[in-house]
Structures are given as structure tokens and as C-alpha cells.
PDB file of C-alpha atoms in Angstrom:
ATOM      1  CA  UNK A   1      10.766  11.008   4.610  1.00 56.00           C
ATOM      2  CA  UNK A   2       8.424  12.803   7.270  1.00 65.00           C
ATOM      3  CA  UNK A   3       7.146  10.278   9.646  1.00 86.00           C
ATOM      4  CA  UNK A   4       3.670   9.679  10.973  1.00 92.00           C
ATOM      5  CA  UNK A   5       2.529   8.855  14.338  1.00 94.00           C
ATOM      6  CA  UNK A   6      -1.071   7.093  15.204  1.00 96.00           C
ATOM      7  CA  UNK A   7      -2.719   5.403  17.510  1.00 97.00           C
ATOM      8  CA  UNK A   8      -2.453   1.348  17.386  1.00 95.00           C
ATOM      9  CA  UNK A   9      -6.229   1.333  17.760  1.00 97.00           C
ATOM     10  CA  UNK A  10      -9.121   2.589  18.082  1.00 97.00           C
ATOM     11  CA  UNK A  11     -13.272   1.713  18.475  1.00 97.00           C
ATOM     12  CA  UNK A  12     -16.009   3.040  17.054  1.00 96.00           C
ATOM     13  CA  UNK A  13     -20.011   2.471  17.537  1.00 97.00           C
ATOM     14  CA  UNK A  14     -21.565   1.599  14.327  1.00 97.00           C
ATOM     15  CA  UNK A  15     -23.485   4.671  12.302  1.00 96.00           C
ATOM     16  CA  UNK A  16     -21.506   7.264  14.584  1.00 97.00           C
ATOM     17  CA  UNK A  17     -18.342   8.963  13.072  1.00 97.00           C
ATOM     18  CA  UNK A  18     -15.019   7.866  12.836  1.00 98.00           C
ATOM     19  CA  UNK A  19     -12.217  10.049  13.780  1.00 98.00           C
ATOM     20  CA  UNK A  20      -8.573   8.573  12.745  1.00 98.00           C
ATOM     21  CA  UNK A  21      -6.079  10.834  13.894  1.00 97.00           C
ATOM     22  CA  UNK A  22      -2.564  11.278  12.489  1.00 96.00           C
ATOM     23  CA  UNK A  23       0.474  13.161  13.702  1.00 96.00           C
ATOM     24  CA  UNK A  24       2.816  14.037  10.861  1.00 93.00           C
ATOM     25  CA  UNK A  25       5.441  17.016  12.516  1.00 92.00           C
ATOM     26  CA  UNK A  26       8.096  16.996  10.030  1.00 89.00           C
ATOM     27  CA  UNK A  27       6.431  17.008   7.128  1.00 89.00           C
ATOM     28  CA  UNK A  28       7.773  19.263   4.202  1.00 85.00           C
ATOM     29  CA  UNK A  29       5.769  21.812   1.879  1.00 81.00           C
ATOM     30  CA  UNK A  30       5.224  19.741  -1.171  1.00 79.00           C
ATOM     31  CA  UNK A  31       3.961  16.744   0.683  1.00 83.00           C
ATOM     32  CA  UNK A  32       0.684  15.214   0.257  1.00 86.00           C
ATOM     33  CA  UNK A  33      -1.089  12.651   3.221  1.00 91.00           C
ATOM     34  CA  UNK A  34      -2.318   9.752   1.576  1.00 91.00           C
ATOM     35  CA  UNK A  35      -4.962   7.509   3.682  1.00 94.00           C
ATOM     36  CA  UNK A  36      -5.000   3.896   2.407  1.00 94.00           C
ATOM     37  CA  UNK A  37      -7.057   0.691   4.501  1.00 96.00           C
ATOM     38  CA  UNK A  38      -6.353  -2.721   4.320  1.00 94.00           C
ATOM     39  CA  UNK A  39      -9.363  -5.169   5.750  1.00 93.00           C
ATOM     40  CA  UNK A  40      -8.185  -8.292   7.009  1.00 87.00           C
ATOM     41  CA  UNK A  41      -6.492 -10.510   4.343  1.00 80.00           C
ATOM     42  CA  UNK A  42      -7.449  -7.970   1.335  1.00 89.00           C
ATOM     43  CA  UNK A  43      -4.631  -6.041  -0.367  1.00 92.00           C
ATOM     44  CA  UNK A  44      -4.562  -1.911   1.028  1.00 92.00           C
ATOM     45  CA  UNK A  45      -7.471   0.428  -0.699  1.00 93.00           C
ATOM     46  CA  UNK A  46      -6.929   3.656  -1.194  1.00 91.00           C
ATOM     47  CA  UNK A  47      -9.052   6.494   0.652  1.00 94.00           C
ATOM     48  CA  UNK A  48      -8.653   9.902   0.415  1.00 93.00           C
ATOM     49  CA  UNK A  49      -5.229  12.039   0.088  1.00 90.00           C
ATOM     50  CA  UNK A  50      -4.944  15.928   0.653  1.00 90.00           C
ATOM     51  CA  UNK A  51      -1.863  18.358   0.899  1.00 88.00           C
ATOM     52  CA  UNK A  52      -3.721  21.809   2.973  1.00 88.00           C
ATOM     53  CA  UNK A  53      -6.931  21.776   1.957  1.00 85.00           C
ATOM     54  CA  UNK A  54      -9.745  19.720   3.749  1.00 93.00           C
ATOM     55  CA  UNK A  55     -10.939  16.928   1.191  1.00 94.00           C
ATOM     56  CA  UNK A  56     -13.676  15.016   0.838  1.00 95.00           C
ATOM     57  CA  UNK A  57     -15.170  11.970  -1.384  1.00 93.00           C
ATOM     58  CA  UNK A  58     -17.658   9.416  -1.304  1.00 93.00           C
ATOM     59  CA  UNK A  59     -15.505   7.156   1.674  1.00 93.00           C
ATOM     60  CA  UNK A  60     -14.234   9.867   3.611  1.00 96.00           C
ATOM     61  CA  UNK A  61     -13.196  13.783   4.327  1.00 97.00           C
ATOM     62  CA  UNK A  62      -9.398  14.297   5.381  1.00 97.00           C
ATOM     63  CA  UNK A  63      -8.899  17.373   7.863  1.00 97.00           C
ATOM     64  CA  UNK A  64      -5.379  18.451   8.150  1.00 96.00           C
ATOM     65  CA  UNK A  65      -4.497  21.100  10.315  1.00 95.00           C
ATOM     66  CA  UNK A  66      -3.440  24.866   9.204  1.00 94.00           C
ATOM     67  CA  UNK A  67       0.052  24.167  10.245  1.00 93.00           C
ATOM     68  CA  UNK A  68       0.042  20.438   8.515  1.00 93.00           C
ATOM     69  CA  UNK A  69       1.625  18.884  11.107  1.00 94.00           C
ATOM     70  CA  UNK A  70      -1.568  16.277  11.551  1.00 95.00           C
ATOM     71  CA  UNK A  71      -4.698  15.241  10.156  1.00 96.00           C
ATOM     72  CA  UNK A  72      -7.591  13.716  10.883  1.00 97.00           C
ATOM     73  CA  UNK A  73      -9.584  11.238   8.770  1.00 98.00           C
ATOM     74  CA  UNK A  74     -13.361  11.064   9.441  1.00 98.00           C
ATOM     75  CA  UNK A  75     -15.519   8.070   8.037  1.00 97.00           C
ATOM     76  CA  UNK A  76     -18.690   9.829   8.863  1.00 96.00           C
ATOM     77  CA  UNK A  77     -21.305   6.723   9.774  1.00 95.00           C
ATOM     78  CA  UNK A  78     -19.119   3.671  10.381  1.00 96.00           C
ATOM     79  CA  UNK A  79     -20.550   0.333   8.970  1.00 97.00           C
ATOM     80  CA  UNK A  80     -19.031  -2.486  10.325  1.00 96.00           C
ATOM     81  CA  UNK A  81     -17.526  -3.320   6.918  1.00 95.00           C
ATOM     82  CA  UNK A  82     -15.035  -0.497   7.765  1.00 97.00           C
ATOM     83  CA  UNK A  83     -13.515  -2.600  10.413  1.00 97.00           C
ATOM     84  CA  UNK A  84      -9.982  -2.655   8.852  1.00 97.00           C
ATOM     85  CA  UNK A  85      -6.262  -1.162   9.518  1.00 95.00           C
ATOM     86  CA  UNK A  86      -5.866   2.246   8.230  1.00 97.00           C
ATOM     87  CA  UNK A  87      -2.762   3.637   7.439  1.00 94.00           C
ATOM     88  CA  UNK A  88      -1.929   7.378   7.312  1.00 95.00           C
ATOM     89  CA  UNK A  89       1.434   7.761   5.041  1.00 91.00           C
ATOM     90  CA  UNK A  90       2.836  10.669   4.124  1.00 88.00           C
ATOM     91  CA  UNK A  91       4.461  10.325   0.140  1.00 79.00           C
ATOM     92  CA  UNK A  92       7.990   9.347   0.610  1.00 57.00           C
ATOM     93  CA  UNK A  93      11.170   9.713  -1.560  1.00 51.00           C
ATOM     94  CA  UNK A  94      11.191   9.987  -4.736  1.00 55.00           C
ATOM     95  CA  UNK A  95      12.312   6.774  -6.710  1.00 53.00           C
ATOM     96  CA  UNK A  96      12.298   8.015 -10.509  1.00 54.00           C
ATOM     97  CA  UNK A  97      10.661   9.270 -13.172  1.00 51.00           C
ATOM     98  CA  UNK A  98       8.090  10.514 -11.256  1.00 51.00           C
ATOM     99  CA  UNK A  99       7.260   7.419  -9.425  1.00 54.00           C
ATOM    100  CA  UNK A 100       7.370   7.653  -5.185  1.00 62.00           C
ATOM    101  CA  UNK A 101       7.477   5.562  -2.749  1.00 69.00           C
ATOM    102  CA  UNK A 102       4.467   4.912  -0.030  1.00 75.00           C
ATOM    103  CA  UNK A 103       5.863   3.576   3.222  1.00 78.00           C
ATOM    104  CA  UNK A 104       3.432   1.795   5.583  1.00 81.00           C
ATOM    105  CA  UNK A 105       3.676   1.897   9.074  1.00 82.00           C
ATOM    106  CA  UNK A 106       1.713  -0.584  11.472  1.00 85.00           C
ATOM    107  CA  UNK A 107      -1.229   1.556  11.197  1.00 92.00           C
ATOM    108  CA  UNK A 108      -4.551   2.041  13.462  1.00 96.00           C
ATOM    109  CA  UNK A 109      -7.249  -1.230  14.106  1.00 96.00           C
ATOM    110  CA  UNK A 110     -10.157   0.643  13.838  1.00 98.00           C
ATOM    111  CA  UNK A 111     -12.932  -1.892  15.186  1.00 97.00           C
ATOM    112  CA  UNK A 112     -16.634  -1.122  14.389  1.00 97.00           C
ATOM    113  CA  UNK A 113     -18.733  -2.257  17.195  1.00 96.00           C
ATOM    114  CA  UNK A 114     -22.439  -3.477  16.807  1.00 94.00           C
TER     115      UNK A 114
ATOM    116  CA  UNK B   1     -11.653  -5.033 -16.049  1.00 68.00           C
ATOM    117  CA  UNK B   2     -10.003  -6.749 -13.520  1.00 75.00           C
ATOM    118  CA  UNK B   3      -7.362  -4.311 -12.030  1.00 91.00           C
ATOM    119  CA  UNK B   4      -4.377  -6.164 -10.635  1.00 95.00           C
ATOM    120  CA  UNK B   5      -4.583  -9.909 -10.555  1.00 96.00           C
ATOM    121  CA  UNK B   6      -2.214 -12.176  -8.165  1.00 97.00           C
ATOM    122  CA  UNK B   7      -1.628 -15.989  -8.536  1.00 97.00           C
ATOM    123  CA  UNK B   8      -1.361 -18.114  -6.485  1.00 97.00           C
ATOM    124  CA  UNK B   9      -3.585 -17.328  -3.470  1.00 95.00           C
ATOM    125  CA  UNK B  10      -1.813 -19.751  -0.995  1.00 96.00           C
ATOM    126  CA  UNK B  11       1.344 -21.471  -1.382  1.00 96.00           C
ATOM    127  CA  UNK B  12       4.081 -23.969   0.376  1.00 97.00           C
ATOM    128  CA  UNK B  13       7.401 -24.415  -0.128  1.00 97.00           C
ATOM    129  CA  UNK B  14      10.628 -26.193   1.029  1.00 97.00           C
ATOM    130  CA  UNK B  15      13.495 -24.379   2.115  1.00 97.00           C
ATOM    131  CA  UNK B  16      15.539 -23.968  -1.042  1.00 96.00           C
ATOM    132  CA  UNK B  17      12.877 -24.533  -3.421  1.00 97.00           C
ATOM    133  CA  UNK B  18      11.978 -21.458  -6.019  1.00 96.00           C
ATOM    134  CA  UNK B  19       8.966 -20.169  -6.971  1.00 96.00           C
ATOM    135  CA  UNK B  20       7.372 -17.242  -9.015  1.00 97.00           C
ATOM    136  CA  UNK B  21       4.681 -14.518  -7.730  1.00 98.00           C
ATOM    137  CA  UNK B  22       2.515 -13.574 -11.238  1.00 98.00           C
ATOM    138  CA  UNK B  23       1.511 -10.394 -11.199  1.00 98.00           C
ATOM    139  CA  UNK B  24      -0.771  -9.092 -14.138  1.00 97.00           C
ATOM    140  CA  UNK B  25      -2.304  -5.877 -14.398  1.00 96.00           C
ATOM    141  CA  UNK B  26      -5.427  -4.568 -17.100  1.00 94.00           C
ATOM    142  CA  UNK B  27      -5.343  -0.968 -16.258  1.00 90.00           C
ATOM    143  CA  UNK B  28      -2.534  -0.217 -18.917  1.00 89.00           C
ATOM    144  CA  UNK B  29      -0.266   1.529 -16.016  1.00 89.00           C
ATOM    145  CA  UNK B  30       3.143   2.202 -16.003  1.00 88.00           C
ATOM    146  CA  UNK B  31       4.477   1.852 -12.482  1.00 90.00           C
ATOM    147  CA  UNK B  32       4.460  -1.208 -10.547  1.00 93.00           C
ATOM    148  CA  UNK B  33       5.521  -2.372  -6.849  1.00 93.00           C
ATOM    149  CA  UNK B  34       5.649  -5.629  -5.131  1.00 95.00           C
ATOM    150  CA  UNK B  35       5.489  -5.482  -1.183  1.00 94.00           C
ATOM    151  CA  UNK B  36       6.034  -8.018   1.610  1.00 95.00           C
ATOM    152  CA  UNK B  37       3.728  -7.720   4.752  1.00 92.00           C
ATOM    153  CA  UNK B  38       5.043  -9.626   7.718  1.00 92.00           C
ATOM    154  CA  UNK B  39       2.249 -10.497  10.663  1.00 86.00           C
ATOM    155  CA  UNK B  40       0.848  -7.560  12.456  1.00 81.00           C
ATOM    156  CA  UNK B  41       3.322  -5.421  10.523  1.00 84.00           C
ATOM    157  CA  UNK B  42       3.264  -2.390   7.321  1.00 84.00           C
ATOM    158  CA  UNK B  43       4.126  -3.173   3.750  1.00 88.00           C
ATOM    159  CA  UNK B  44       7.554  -3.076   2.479  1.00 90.00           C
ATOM    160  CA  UNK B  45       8.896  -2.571  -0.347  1.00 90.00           C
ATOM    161  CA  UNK B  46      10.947  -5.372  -2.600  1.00 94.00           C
ATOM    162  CA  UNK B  47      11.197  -4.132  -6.279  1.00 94.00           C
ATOM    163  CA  UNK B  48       9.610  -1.744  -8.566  1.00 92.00           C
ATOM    164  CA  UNK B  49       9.325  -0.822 -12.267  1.00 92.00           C
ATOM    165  CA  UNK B  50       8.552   2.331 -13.322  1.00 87.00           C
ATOM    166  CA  UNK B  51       7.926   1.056 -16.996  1.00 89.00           C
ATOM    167  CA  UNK B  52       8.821  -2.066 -19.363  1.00 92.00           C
ATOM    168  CA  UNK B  53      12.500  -2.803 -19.090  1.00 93.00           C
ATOM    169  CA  UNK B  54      12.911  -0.932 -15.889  1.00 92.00           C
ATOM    170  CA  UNK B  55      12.914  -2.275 -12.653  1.00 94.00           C
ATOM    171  CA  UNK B  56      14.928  -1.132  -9.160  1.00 91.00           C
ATOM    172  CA  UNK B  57      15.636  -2.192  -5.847  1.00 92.00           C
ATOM    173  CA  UNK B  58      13.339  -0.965  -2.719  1.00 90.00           C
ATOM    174  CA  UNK B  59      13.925  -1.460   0.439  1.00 88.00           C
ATOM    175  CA  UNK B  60      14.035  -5.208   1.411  1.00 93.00           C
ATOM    176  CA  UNK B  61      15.332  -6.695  -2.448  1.00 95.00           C
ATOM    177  CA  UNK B  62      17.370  -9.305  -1.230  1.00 95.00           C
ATOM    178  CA  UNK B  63      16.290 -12.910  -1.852  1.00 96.00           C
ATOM    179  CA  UNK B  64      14.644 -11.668  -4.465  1.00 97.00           C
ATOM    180  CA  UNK B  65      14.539 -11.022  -8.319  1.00 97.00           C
ATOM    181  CA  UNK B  66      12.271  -9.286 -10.791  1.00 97.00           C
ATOM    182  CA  UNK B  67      11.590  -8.988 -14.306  1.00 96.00           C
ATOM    183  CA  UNK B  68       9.071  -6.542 -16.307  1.00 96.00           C
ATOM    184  CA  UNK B  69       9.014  -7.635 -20.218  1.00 96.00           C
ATOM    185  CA  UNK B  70       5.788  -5.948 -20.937  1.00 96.00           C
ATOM    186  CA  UNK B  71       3.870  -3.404 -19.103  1.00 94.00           C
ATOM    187  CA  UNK B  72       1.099  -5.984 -17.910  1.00 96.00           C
ATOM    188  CA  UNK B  73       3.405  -8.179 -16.216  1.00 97.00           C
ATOM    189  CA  UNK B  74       5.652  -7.953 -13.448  1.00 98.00           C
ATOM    190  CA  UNK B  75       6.622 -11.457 -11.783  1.00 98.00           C
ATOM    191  CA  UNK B  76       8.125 -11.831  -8.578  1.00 98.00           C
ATOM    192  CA  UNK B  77      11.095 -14.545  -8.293  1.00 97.00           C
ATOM    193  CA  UNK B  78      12.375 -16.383  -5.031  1.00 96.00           C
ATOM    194  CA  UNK B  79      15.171 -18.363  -5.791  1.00 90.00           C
ATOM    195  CA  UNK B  80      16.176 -19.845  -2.615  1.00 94.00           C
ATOM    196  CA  UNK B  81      13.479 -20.282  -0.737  1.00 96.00           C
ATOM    197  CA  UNK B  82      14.242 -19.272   3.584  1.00 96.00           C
ATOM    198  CA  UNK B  83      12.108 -18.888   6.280  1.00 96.00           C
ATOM    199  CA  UNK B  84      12.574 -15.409   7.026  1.00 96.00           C
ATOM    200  CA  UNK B  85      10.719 -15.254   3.488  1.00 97.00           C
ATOM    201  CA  UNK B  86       7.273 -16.646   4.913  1.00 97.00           C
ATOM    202  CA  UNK B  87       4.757 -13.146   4.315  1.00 97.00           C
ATOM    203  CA  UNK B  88       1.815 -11.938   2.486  1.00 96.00           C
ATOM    204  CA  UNK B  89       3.246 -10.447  -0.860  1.00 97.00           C
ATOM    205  CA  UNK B  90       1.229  -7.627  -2.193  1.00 96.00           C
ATOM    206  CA  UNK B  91       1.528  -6.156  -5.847  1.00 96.00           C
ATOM    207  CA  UNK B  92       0.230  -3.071  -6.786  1.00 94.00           C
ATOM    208  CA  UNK B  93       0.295  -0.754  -9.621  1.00 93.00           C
ATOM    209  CA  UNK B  94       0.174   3.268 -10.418  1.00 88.00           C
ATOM    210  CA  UNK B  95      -1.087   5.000 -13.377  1.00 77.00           C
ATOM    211  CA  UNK B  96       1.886   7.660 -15.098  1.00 67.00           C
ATOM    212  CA  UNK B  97       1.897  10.776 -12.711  1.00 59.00           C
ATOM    213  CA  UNK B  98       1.110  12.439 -16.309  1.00 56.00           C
ATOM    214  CA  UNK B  99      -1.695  11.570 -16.893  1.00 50.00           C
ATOM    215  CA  UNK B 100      -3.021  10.732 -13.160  1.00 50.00           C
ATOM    216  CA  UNK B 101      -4.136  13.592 -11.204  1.00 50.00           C
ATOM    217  CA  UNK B 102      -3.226  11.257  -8.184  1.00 61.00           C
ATOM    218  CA  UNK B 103      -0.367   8.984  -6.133  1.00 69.00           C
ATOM    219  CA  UNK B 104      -2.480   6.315  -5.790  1.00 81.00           C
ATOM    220  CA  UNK B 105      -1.617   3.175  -5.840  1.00 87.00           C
ATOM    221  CA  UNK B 106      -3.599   0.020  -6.979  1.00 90.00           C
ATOM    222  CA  UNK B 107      -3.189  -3.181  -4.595  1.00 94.00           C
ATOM    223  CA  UNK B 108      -3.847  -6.745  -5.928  1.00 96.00           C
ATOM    224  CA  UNK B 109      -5.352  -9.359  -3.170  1.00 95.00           C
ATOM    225  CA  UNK B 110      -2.302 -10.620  -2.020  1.00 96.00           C
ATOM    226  CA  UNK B 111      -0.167 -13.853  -2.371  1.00 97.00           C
ATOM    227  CA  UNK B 112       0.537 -16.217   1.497  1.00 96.00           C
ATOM    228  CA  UNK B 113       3.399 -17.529   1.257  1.00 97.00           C
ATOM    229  CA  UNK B 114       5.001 -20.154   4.058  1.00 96.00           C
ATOM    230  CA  UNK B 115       7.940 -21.494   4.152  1.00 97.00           C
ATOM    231  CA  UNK B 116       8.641 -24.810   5.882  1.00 95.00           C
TER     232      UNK B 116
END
């Protein structure tokens, strides 16, 4: 399973961007990068996923780089509400019949500051 | 519609006591996971089912047992109760990578569990 690598945490002024970076070297050709966020006590939600191609939805846009060894997420004008652990996984092993694992790592605190 | 639905919310129990975490799902989906999240830590995986009748071991199985008779259910059994077994159990659920254009995986709200 390719790794990832981010930062434990991070701030960010209310109604400016949010960058979220995430360093994932040894990922492998068919891998996607799946962002998921889990505020405090709530189960994870997913965000956004991509494999090479920017993305970008009604939460967030993903920005991995041409090599994919990283990616950025961007929450464009944090809220406060988007205080929360997010988690940058890369899709792990496959465990049958289609079905793969997602393996969470301690994440980034991104903190939303009034 | 209410996606994936976890009961109890809270919950005690004795060393060596037992215990089942319900897990119920509405979105008619095939694959289904039950994590563990320790404090300050990432989900890990305990058991899966990739349909009715199927379920496997993930990566942290032991202590526990599963069962998956129909495809809205999916309980979560402690027999012995330990310790090392207080955690914030998670279920979540995936639509048939068939039919879903996506890996995403549904998350329920979570079940605390301390043992004393």
C-alpha cells in the first residue's frame, strides 16, 4: 500500500482558502487519492478523490501533481464548520470482489480561526 | 433515508461482559466495514463483508466476531469484553464497485465504547 505523509496540523483564517497538503511518493499507476474528514465525534465524510486529473465538487478541488507523488486539497473559503481532521488515503489492497481497503492515518487538525 | 444507522451511542461494560454493535444500513449496498478508532489515532479495520454470507478478517479481528445474514445488517460482537477494547467503533458501508462510479465509503456516527 503507498503511504501518505501530512502535516499533524494546520490553521486557517476563516473565508480564506485552505490548502491541505499530502505527500504520497510511492504511489502506483492505478491508484486513486481519496480525501475523507472526520469532525470531532462524527463518523469520517467523504470529500473529493482523484487519480491525475485536478477535481473539483461542491466541498472541495483536489490538485495532484504531474508526477502524482502529492496532492493538495483546497477548501476554497473555510467556514469554521470545516474545523475537523482530514485524512488523505491513498486506496489500499485489494480485499475481494472488488471491495478495497481505506487505511487511515492520524491525519491533519485543520483549525478554522475566527 | 437514513444511510447507516449505529446503536448504541454510548456504552459501559465490565471486563468479561459481551455486547453487540448494530449496524443497519438503507442504502441497499453490498460492502460493509466496521472500524475501531483509538484516541487521537486513524481508523482500523476489524471485519468486513463484501455481501450477505460473506464476511473476512481486517486488520485488528481479534476479540471480535461478525455476522452478515442480510445485506442491511452487519452486527459487531465482543465476547469478552478487555480494556484494550475501550474505542469509538465506526461502521460504514460501500455501494457495488459496479454500479458505483466511486470508492467511497459511507460512515455511520459512531458507537463509544469503555471498558471498566
Amino acid at each position: 500500500d503507498a503511504k501518505t505523509t501530512q502535516p499533524p496540523s494546520m490553521d486557517c483564517a476563516e473565508g480564506r482558502a485552505a490548502n491541505l497538503p499530502c505527500n504520497h511518493s510511492t504511489i502506483s499507476g492505478n491508484e486513486y487519492v481519496y480525501w475523507y474528514r472526520q469532525i470531532h465525534s462524527q463518523g469520517p465524510q467523504y470529500i473529493i478523490h482523484g487519480l491525475k486529473n485536478n477535481e473539483t465538487n461542491e466541498m472541495a478541488s483536489l490538485i495532484i501533481t504531474e508526477d502524482r507523488k502529492s496532492s493538495t486539497l483546497i477548501l476554497p473559503h473555510a467556514t469554521l464548520r470545516d474545523t475537523a481532521v482530514y485524512y488523505c488515503i491513498v486506496r489500499g489492497a485489494y480485499s475481494g470482489a472488488g471491495s478495497y481497503q481505506l487505511t487511515f492515518g492520524k491525519g491533519t487538525k485543520l483549525s478554522v480561526i475566527p | 433515508n437514513a444511510g447507516v444507522t449505529q446503536t448504541p451511542k454510548f456504552r459501559i461494560l465490565k471486563i468479561g461482559q459481551s455486547m453487540t454493535l448494530q449496524c443497519a444500513q438503507d442504502m441497499n449496498h453490498n460492502y460493509m466495514y466496521w472500524y475501531r478508532q483509538d484516541p487521537g489515532m486513524g481508523l482500523k479495520l476489524i471485519y468486513y463483508s463484501v455481501g450477505a454470507g460473506i464476511t473476512d478478517k481486517g486488520e485488528v479481528p481479534n476479540g471480535y466476531n461478525v455476522s452478515r445474514s442480510t445485506t442491511e445488517d452487519f452486527p459487531l460482537r465482543l465476547e469478552l469484553a478487555a480494556p484494550s477494547q475501550t474505542s469509538v467503533y465506526f461502521c460504514a458501508t460501500k455501494g457495488d464497485i459496479r454500479t458505483s462510479s466511486t470508492d467511497t465509503q459511507y460512515f455511520g456516527p459512531g458507537t463509544r465504547l469503555t471498558v471498566l
